[in-house]
Structures are given as C-alpha cells and as structure tokens.
GROMACS .gro file of C-alpha atoms in nm:
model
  199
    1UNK     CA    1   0.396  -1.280  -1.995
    2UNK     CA    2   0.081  -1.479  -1.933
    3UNK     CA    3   0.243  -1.768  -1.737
    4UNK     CA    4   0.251  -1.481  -1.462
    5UNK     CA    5  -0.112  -1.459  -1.472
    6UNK     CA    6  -0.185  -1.825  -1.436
    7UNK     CA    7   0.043  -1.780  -1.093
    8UNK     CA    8  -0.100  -1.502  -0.991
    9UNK     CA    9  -0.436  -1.678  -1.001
   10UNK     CA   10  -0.352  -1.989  -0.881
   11UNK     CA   11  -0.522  -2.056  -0.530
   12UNK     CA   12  -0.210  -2.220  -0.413
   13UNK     CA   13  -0.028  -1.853  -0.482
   14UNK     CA   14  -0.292  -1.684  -0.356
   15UNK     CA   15  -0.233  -1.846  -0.024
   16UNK     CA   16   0.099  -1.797  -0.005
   17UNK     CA   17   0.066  -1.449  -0.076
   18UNK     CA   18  -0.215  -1.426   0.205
   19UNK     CA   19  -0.025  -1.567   0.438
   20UNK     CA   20   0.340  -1.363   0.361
   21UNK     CA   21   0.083  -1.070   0.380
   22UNK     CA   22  -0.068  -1.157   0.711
   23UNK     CA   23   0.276  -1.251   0.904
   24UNK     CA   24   0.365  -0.877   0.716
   25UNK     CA   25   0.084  -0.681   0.852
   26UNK     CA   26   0.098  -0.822   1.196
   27UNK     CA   27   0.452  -0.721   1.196
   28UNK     CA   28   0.360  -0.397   1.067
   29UNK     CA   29   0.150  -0.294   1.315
   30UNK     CA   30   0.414  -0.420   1.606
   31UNK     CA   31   0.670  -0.188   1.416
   32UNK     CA   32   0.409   0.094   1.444
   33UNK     CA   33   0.351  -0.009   1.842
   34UNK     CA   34   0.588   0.291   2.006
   35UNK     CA   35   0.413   0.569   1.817
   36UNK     CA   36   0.082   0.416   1.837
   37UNK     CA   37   0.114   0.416   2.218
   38UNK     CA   38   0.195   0.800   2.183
   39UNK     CA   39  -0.084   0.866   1.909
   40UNK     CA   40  -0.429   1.033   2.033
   41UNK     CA   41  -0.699   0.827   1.976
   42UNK     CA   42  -0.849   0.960   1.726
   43UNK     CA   43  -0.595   0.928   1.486
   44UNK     CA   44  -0.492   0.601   1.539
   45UNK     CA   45  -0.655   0.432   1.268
   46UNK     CA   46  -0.515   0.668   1.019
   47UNK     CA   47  -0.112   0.581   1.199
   48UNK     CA   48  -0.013   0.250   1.070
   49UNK     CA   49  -0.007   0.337   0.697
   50UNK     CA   50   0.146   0.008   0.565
   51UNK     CA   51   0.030  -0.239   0.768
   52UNK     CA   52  -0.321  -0.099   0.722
   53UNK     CA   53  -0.262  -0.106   0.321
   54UNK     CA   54  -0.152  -0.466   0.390
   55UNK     CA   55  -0.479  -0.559   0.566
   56UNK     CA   56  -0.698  -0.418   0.305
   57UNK     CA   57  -0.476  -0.635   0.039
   58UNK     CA   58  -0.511  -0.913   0.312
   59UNK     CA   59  -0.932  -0.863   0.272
   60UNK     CA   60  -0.855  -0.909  -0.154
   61UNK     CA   61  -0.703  -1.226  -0.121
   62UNK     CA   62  -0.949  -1.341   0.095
   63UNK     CA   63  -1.233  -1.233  -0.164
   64UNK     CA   64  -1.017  -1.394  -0.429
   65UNK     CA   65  -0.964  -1.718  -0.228
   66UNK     CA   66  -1.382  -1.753  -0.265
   67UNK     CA   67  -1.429  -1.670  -0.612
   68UNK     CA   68  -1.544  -1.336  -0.486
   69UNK     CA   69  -1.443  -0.923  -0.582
   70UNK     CA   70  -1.424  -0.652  -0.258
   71UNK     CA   71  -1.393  -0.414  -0.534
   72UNK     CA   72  -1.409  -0.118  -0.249
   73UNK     CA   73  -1.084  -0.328  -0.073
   74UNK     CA   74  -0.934  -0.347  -0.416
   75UNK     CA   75  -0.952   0.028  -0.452
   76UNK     CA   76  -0.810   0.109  -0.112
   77UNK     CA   77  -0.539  -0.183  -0.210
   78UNK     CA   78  -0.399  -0.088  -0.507
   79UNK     CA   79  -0.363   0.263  -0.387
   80UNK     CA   80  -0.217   0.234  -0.051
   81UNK     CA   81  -0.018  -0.048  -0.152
   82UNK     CA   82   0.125   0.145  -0.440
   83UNK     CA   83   0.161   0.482  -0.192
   84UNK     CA   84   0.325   0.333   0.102
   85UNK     CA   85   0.542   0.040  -0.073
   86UNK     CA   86   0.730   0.343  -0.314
   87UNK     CA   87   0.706   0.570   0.018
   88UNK     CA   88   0.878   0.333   0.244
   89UNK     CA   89   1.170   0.299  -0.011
   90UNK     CA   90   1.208   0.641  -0.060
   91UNK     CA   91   1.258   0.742   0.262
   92UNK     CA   92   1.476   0.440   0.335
   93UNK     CA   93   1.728   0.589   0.076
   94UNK     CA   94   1.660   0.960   0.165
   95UNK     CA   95   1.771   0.861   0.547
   96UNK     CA   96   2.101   0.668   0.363
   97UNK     CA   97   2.128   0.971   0.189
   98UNK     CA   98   2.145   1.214   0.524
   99UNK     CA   99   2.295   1.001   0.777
  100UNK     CA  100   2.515   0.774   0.510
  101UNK     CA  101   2.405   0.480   0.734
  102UNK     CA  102   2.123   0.242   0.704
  103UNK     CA  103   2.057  -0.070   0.914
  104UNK     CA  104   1.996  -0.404   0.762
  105UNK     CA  105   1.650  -0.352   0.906
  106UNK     CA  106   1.671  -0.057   0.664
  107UNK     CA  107   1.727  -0.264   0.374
  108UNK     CA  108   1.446  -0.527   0.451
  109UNK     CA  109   1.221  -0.287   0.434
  110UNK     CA  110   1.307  -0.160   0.102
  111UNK     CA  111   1.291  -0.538  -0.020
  112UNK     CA  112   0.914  -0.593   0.147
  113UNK     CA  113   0.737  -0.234   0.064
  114UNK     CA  114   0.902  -0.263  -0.327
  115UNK     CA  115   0.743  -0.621  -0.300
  116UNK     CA  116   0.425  -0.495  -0.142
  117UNK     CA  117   0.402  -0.224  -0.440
  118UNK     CA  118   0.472  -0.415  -0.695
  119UNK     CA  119   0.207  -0.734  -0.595
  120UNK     CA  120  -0.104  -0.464  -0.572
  121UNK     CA  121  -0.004  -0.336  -0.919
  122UNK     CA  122   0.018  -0.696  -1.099
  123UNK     CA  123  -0.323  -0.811  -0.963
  124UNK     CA  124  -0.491  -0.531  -1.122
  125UNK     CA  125  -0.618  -0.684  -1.376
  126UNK     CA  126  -0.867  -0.918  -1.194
  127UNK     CA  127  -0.981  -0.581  -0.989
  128UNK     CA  128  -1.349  -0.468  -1.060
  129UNK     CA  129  -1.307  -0.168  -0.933
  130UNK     CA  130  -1.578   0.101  -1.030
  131UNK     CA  131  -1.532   0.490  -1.009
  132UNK     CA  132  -1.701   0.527  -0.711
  133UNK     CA  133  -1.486   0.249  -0.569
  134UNK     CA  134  -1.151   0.466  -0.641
  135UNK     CA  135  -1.324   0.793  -0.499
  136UNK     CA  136  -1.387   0.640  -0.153
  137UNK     CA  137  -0.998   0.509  -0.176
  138UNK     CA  138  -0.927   0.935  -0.323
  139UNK     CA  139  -1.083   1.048  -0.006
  140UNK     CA  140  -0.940   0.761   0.257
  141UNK     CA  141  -0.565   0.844   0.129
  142UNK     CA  142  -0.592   1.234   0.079
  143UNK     CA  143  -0.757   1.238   0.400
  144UNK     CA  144  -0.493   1.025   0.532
  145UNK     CA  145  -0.238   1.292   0.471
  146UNK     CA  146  -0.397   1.588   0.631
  147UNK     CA  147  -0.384   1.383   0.887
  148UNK     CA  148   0.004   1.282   0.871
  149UNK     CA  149   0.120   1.633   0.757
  150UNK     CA  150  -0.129   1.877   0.930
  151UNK     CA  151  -0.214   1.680   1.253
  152UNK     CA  152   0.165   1.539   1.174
  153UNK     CA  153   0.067   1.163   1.318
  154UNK     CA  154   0.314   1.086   0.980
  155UNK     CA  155   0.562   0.766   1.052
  156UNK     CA  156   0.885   0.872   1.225
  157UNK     CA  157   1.185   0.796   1.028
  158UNK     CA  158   1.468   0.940   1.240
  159UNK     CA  159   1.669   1.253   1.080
  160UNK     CA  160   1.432   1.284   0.867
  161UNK     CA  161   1.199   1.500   1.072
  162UNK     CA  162   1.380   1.813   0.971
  163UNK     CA  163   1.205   1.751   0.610
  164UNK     CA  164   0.882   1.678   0.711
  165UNK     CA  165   0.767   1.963   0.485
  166UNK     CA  166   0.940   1.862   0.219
  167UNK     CA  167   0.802   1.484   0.253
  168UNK     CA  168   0.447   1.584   0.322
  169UNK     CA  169   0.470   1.735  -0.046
  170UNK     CA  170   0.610   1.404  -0.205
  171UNK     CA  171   0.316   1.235  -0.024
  172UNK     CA  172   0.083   1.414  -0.173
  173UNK     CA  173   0.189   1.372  -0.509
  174UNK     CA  174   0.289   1.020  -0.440
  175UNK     CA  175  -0.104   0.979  -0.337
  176UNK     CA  176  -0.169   1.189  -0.680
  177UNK     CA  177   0.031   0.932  -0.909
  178UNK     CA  178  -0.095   0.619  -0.681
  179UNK     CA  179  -0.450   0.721  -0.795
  180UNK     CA  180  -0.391   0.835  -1.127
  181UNK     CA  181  -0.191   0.483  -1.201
  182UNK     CA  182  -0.501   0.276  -1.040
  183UNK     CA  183  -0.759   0.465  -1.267
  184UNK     CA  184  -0.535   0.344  -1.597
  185UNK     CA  185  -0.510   0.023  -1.446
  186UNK     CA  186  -0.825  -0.043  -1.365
  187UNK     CA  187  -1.053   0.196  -1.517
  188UNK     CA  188  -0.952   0.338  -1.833
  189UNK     CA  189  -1.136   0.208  -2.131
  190UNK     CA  190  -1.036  -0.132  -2.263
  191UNK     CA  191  -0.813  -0.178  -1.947
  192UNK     CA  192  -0.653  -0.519  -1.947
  193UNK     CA  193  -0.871  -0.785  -1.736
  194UNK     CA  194  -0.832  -1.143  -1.634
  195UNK     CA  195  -1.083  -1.385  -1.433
  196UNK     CA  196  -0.958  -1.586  -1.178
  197UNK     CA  197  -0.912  -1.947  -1.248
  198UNK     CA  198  -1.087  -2.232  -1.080
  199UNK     CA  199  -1.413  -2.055  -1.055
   0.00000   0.00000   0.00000
C-alpha cells in the first residue's frame, strides 16, 4: 500500500494530476455554459458544482507542487470533490434507471467524477486541515445547497427534474457523509499522515 503514496507524492504525478484536473475543470465549466447563461447573477458562483470542486483541488496541487499546504483549499477539496464526484454518478445511473438510456457522454462522466472522488480522498493524508478549516468548507457546501434546492440553481440532469425533491434530500446527506468522512480523514485523532517528498 505505500508504493501508492510515493506516487501520489511524486512531483511528476502531481503534475499530471494538475494538468488532467485543469483540462477537467475548464471543461466543466463549458458543460455548465447553457445554464450559466440562464443563472442570475448572484448565484452563479454557487452553479458549476464540479468544476468549481475541481478548481479548489486544482489550487492543492498547486500548493503541493511548492512544498506548500492551502489547508482552507484542502478542506473545500476533499469535500466537494467527495460530494459532487459520488453525486454525478448517482444521478448518471438514476437517469439510466428512468429513461433506460444513457449516452456515452453519460458514461464518461461516471468514469471522471468516480475518479475525481476517489483522488481527493487518497491525498488526505498529506492535508493539514484544521477544524476551522472544515467549518468554512461545512458552511460553503450546506450553503451551496440552499442554494441548489431552495433557489433551485441545482445542475439539470434531464428527467430527472420530476425528483428534484427527492435529490435535494440525497444532497444533503451526501454533503453530511462528505464532511463527516473528511473529519475521520483528516481530523480524528491519530489520523494517518504523510509529508510530501522532495521537500
């Protein structure tokens, strides 16, 4: 199991990953483009709930890249990666499962989000994220589904608009576990934790 580690904090990985990441979020936010045009201003920062997760993983990598820790980025990372990666597949099978069709586009999209879940979760052990790092990410993604399911600015996925109820519920337990697996990660005592090599 360690031989992962010494990838993961390898600089050559590292900017592989930050560059898969940044082609990802750019394509993210074009994705996001039609219902960003549509979106009020004053909710558009809260639309583009992947890509943005991406950019604040995008900001880690960076950190990591200098020898550095944006422990508030790693917060916001590890959460909204988590959130929107298990999200994204969910609803990709839930639409399978009421239209019995999904594109290939579909299917891509289940590959990157699992991928984007599953990379914020392995890093956490060179995190340094604090309490009051996690709180700030507690507020950004609770606040970030009032937004989706009260203002409903939440992603359009087709059919699935007839159980937007029901999905604003998963969300917000979905934010509930994505927290509650970042504070044993990260912050319960004698978590697991790894420097970065080539300091």
């Amino acid at each position: 199991m360690k031989w992962i580690y010494l990838i993961l904090a390898d600089k050559r990985f590292i900017w592989l990953l930050f560059i898969v990441n940044l082609f990802g979020t750019i394509y993210g936010y074009i994705w996001y483009g039609g219902q960003l045009k549509e979106t009020p201003d004053i909710f558009l920062i809260f639309v583009p709930d992947s890509p943005t997760a991406s950019l604040f993983f995008l900001f880690v990598l960076a950190a990591f890249l200098m020898n550095k820790n944006f422990a508030i980025m790693e917060s916001l990372a590890i959460v909204t990666l988590f959130k929107y990666g298990i999200w994204a597949v969910v609803m990709n099978i839930w639409t399978y499962e009421v239209t019995g069709d999904l594109p290939w586009t579909g299917y891509m999209l289940m590959i990157s989000h699992g991928a984007m879940a599953i990379q914020g979760l392995l890093y956490a052990p060179f995190y340094r994220i604090k309490l009051r790092h996690l709180a700030i990410a507690a507020v950004w993604t609770l606040h970030n589904d009032v937004i989706d399911y009260v203002y409903m600015q939440y992603p359009k996925y087709g059919a699935l608009y007839l159980y937007v109820r029901e999905i604003g519920y998963f969300t917000f337990w979905l934010s509930v576990a994505a927290l509650t697996i970042s504070y044993y990660l990260c912050l319960r005592k004698n978590h697991f934790t790894l420097s970065l090599l080539n300091k």
